[in-house]
């Protein structure tokens, strides 16, 4: 499968013939100035929580593509009032979509939508199909609940974890998270977009490497095959 970094916590993923976009915050992100949201294809837009740096472009991308939003009940309902179709999940629940299975899992964070509407509790996603299984953590602290993922899901091929600290876990906690989820290939997100979350790339990679794990730090717009 192809994974492309769109800045902050946003990624596009191709699974089979379906296009997924996670947490789009692109049009107001100076680091993503070369990405035009009009060019993005999406069958589904997955939103981990309601904060602006995760949902900013969800409405435009969903409407351009007639995409389905997958998120918690509160967020899907909010977009439903804007005539965007959605599939609501809540923690611990999973659903089999035409691209694979999606489970909504715990995150420790907060969640409010841009207009102040309650955004439900924040979450992450564990997604699997016949080819792959991965975890998109969303914004979260390190949490003991991460240990439930390897107990309840297929072996993870990779995980997308926040590493920028201040609003989420930082590097050292993310290394522990990688151990909790029993995953050796981690893709970094939620770093460098704002001053509070700048990281030292080399030090971050080394912190993972000493534990036998790989931290992949993509350039905005970069695409890799996983
Ligand atoms: Ni957030
Ligand atoms: Mn965030």
Short mmCIF file of C-alpha atoms and ligand atoms in Angstrom, two decimals:
data_model
loop_
_atom_site.label_atom_id
_atom_site.label_comp_id
_atom_site.label_asym_id
_atom_site.label_seq_id
_atom_site.Cartn_x
_atom_site.Cartn_y
_atom_site.Cartn_z
CA UNK A 1 0.00 0.00 0.00
CA UNK A 2 0.98 3.59 -0.61
CA UNK A 3 1.27 6.12 2.20
CA UNK A 4 1.71 9.83 1.50
CA UNK A 5 2.40 12.45 4.17
CA UNK A 6 0.31 15.61 3.79
CA UNK A 7 1.71 17.48 6.80
CA UNK A 8 0.90 17.59 10.54
CA UNK A 9 -1.15 14.38 11.09
CA UNK A 10 -2.57 14.12 7.61
CA UNK A 11 -1.86 11.17 5.34
CA UNK A 12 -3.37 9.68 2.25
CA UNK A 13 -3.44 5.92 1.97
CA UNK A 14 -4.31 3.72 -0.97
CA UNK A 15 -5.77 0.38 0.05
CA UNK A 16 -6.68 -1.66 -3.02
CA UNK A 17 -8.61 0.73 -5.25
CA UNK A 18 -9.81 2.91 -2.36
CA UNK A 19 -8.33 6.21 -1.23
CA UNK A 20 -8.35 7.19 2.44
CA UNK A 21 -7.37 10.56 3.87
CA UNK A 22 -6.60 10.98 7.55
CA UNK A 23 -6.96 14.19 9.59
CA UNK A 24 -6.60 16.77 6.77
CA UNK A 25 -5.00 20.04 7.88
CA UNK A 26 -3.48 21.27 4.65
CA UNK A 27 -4.82 24.58 3.32
CA UNK A 28 -3.70 26.57 6.40
CA UNK A 29 -0.46 24.66 6.93
CA UNK A 30 2.44 26.64 5.44
CA UNK A 31 4.49 23.41 5.45
CA UNK A 32 1.94 21.91 3.02
CA UNK A 33 1.78 24.90 0.67
CA UNK A 34 2.63 22.68 -2.32
CA UNK A 35 -0.38 20.43 -1.77
CA UNK A 36 -3.67 21.48 -3.38
CA UNK A 37 -6.64 19.89 -1.65
CA UNK A 38 -8.54 20.00 -4.97
CA UNK A 39 -6.10 17.37 -6.27
CA UNK A 40 -6.69 14.91 -3.44
CA UNK A 41 -8.74 11.79 -4.07
CA UNK A 42 -10.76 10.32 -1.22
CA UNK A 43 -13.37 7.64 -0.88
CA UNK A 44 -13.16 8.02 2.90
CA UNK A 45 -11.96 10.74 5.26
CA UNK A 46 -10.99 9.44 8.70
CA UNK A 47 -10.98 11.91 11.58
CA UNK A 48 -9.39 11.04 14.93
CA UNK A 49 -10.90 13.98 16.83
CA UNK A 50 -12.43 17.41 16.28
CA UNK A 51 -9.47 19.77 16.60
CA UNK A 52 -8.85 22.20 13.75
CA UNK A 53 -5.38 20.84 13.01
CA UNK A 54 -7.09 17.52 12.14
CA UNK A 55 -10.38 18.48 10.48
CA UNK A 56 -9.75 21.79 8.69
CA UNK A 57 -10.10 20.47 5.13
CA UNK A 58 -12.36 17.50 5.81
CA UNK A 59 -15.50 19.23 4.57
CA UNK A 60 -13.96 20.41 1.30
CA UNK A 61 -12.28 17.09 0.56
CA UNK A 62 -15.38 15.07 1.43
CA UNK A 63 -17.60 17.30 -0.74
CA UNK A 64 -15.16 17.33 -3.70
CA UNK A 65 -15.07 13.54 -3.68
CA UNK A 66 -18.49 12.62 -2.25
CA UNK A 67 -16.45 10.80 0.38
CA UNK A 68 -17.69 9.16 3.57
CA UNK A 69 -16.38 10.46 6.89
CA UNK A 70 -15.38 7.80 9.41
CA UNK A 71 -15.08 9.12 12.95
CA UNK A 72 -16.82 9.05 16.28
CA UNK A 73 -20.58 9.54 16.52
CA UNK A 74 -20.40 13.21 17.52
CA UNK A 75 -18.10 14.24 14.66
CA UNK A 76 -20.00 12.22 12.03
CA UNK A 77 -23.25 13.82 13.22
CA UNK A 78 -21.73 17.32 12.94
CA UNK A 79 -20.67 16.64 9.34
CA UNK A 80 -24.04 14.99 8.64
CA UNK A 81 -25.67 18.38 9.27
CA UNK A 82 -23.48 19.69 6.41
CA UNK A 83 -24.87 16.97 4.10
CA UNK A 84 -21.74 14.84 4.27
CA UNK A 85 -22.28 11.12 4.63
CA UNK A 86 -20.54 9.33 7.42
CA UNK A 87 -20.06 6.16 9.36
CA UNK A 88 -20.09 6.63 13.15
CA UNK A 89 -17.96 4.49 15.43
CA UNK A 90 -17.26 4.59 19.13
CA UNK A 91 -14.42 3.21 21.21
CA UNK A 92 -13.88 -0.51 20.99
CA UNK A 93 -16.19 -0.82 18.01
CA UNK A 94 -15.19 -1.95 14.56
CA UNK A 95 -16.76 -2.14 11.14
CA UNK A 96 -15.81 -3.90 7.94
CA UNK A 97 -15.62 -1.45 5.03
CA UNK A 98 -14.95 -2.21 1.35
CA UNK A 99 -11.22 -1.42 1.89
CA UNK A 100 -10.76 -3.24 5.21
CA UNK A 101 -11.70 -3.38 8.84
CA UNK A 102 -11.56 -0.25 11.02
CA UNK A 103 -11.53 -0.29 14.81
CA UNK A 104 -11.82 2.92 16.83
CA UNK A 105 -9.46 2.76 19.79
CA UNK A 106 -8.69 4.91 22.81
CA UNK A 107 -6.64 8.09 22.80
CA UNK A 108 -5.88 10.34 25.74
CA UNK A 109 -6.44 13.89 24.54
CA UNK A 110 -9.40 16.30 24.15
CA UNK A 111 -11.80 16.95 21.30
CA UNK A 112 -13.92 19.93 20.33
CA UNK A 113 -15.08 20.91 16.84
CA UNK A 114 -14.05 24.25 15.28
CA UNK A 115 -17.38 25.96 16.17
CA UNK A 116 -17.17 24.84 19.81
CA UNK A 117 -19.47 21.81 19.40
CA UNK A 118 -18.53 18.88 21.63
CA UNK A 119 -16.41 16.51 19.55
CA UNK A 120 -16.89 13.34 21.53
CA UNK A 121 -13.90 11.53 22.94
CA UNK A 122 -10.78 11.44 20.77
CA UNK A 123 -9.58 8.19 19.28
CA UNK A 124 -7.25 6.37 16.96
CA UNK A 125 -7.83 3.73 14.30
CA UNK A 126 -6.54 0.21 13.77
CA UNK A 127 -7.06 -0.70 10.13
CA UNK A 128 -6.48 -4.05 8.49
CA UNK A 129 -7.21 -5.97 5.33
CA UNK A 130 -5.67 -9.05 3.71
CA UNK A 131 -2.47 -7.14 2.91
CA UNK A 132 -1.71 -4.99 5.91
CA UNK A 133 -2.52 -3.88 9.44
CA UNK A 134 -1.64 -0.48 10.81
CA UNK A 135 -2.46 1.86 13.69
CA UNK A 136 -3.12 5.58 13.29
CA UNK A 137 -2.92 6.91 16.84
CA UNK A 138 -4.32 10.42 16.34
CA UNK A 139 -3.37 12.86 19.08
CA UNK A 140 -2.68 10.96 22.25
CA UNK A 141 -0.55 10.60 25.31
CA UNK A 142 1.20 7.34 25.95
CA UNK A 143 -1.49 5.12 27.44
CA UNK A 144 -1.47 1.64 28.93
CA UNK A 145 -4.50 0.91 26.70
CA UNK A 146 -2.09 0.69 23.75
CA UNK A 147 -1.14 -2.74 25.10
CA UNK A 148 -4.63 -3.93 24.13
CA UNK A 149 -3.89 -3.39 20.42
CA UNK A 150 -1.55 -6.37 19.89
CA UNK A 151 -3.89 -8.47 22.06
CA UNK A 152 -6.94 -7.69 19.94
CA UNK A 153 -5.70 -6.97 16.40
CA UNK A 154 -3.53 -8.68 13.78
CA UNK A 155 0.23 -7.96 14.01
CA UNK A 156 0.89 -4.34 13.09
CA UNK A 157 3.02 -3.74 9.99
CA UNK A 158 3.51 -0.12 10.94
CA UNK A 159 2.03 2.61 13.13
CA UNK A 160 1.62 6.35 12.74
CA UNK A 161 2.40 7.97 16.10
CA UNK A 162 2.57 11.59 17.24
CA UNK A 163 6.05 12.53 18.40
CA UNK A 164 6.02 16.32 18.75
CA UNK A 165 5.41 16.57 22.52
CA UNK A 166 3.58 19.49 24.20
CA UNK A 167 0.09 18.54 22.88
CA UNK A 168 0.76 14.79 22.51
CA UNK A 169 3.37 12.31 23.59
CA UNK A 170 6.95 13.17 22.72
CA UNK A 171 9.78 11.00 21.50
CA UNK A 172 10.59 8.99 24.62
CA UNK A 173 6.93 8.17 25.29
CA UNK A 174 6.42 7.32 21.62
CA UNK A 175 9.28 4.81 21.86
CA UNK A 176 7.44 3.18 24.77
CA UNK A 177 4.22 3.28 22.76
CA UNK A 178 5.97 1.40 19.95
CA UNK A 179 6.93 -1.24 22.52
CA UNK A 180 3.38 -1.39 23.94
CA UNK A 181 1.91 -1.97 20.45
CA UNK A 182 4.72 -4.41 19.52
CA UNK A 183 5.56 -2.57 16.31
CA UNK A 184 9.03 -1.94 14.87
CA UNK A 185 8.17 0.49 12.06
CA UNK A 186 6.86 3.86 13.17
CA UNK A 187 5.88 6.79 10.95
CA UNK A 188 6.12 10.15 12.74
CA UNK A 189 3.32 12.71 12.78
CA UNK A 190 2.33 15.86 14.70
CA UNK A 191 5.79 17.47 14.63
CA UNK A 192 7.39 20.67 13.28
CA UNK A 193 4.13 22.34 12.19
CA UNK A 194 4.23 24.85 15.06
CA UNK A 195 7.00 26.08 17.34
CA UNK A 196 5.75 24.02 20.29
CA UNK A 197 6.20 20.73 18.46
CA UNK A 198 9.54 21.05 16.69
CA UNK A 199 11.73 17.98 17.00
CA UNK A 200 15.37 17.04 16.42
CA UNK A 201 15.00 14.51 13.61
CA UNK A 202 18.31 12.77 14.14
CA UNK A 203 17.89 12.44 17.90
CA UNK A 204 14.35 11.12 17.39
CA UNK A 205 15.51 8.44 14.95
CA UNK A 206 18.32 7.42 17.28
CA UNK A 207 15.94 7.09 20.26
CA UNK A 208 13.94 4.53 18.29
CA UNK A 209 17.00 2.84 16.80
CA UNK A 210 18.50 1.99 20.19
CA UNK A 211 15.33 0.01 20.91
CA UNK A 212 15.63 -1.79 17.55
CA UNK A 213 12.87 0.27 15.96
CA UNK A 214 12.74 2.42 12.85
CA UNK A 215 11.30 5.94 12.94
CA UNK A 216 10.31 7.14 9.47
CA UNK A 217 10.13 10.93 9.19
CA UNK A 218 8.60 11.85 5.84
CA UNK A 219 8.87 15.14 4.01
CA UNK A 220 5.51 16.81 3.42
CA UNK A 221 4.24 15.45 0.10
CA UNK A 222 6.53 12.40 0.20
CA UNK A 223 5.02 9.03 -0.67
CA UNK A 224 6.32 5.62 0.36
CA UNK A 225 5.30 2.04 -0.28
CA UNK A 226 4.69 0.01 2.87
NI1 LIG B 1 -5.71 17.60 19.01
MN1 LIG B 2 -3.41 18.04 17.00
#
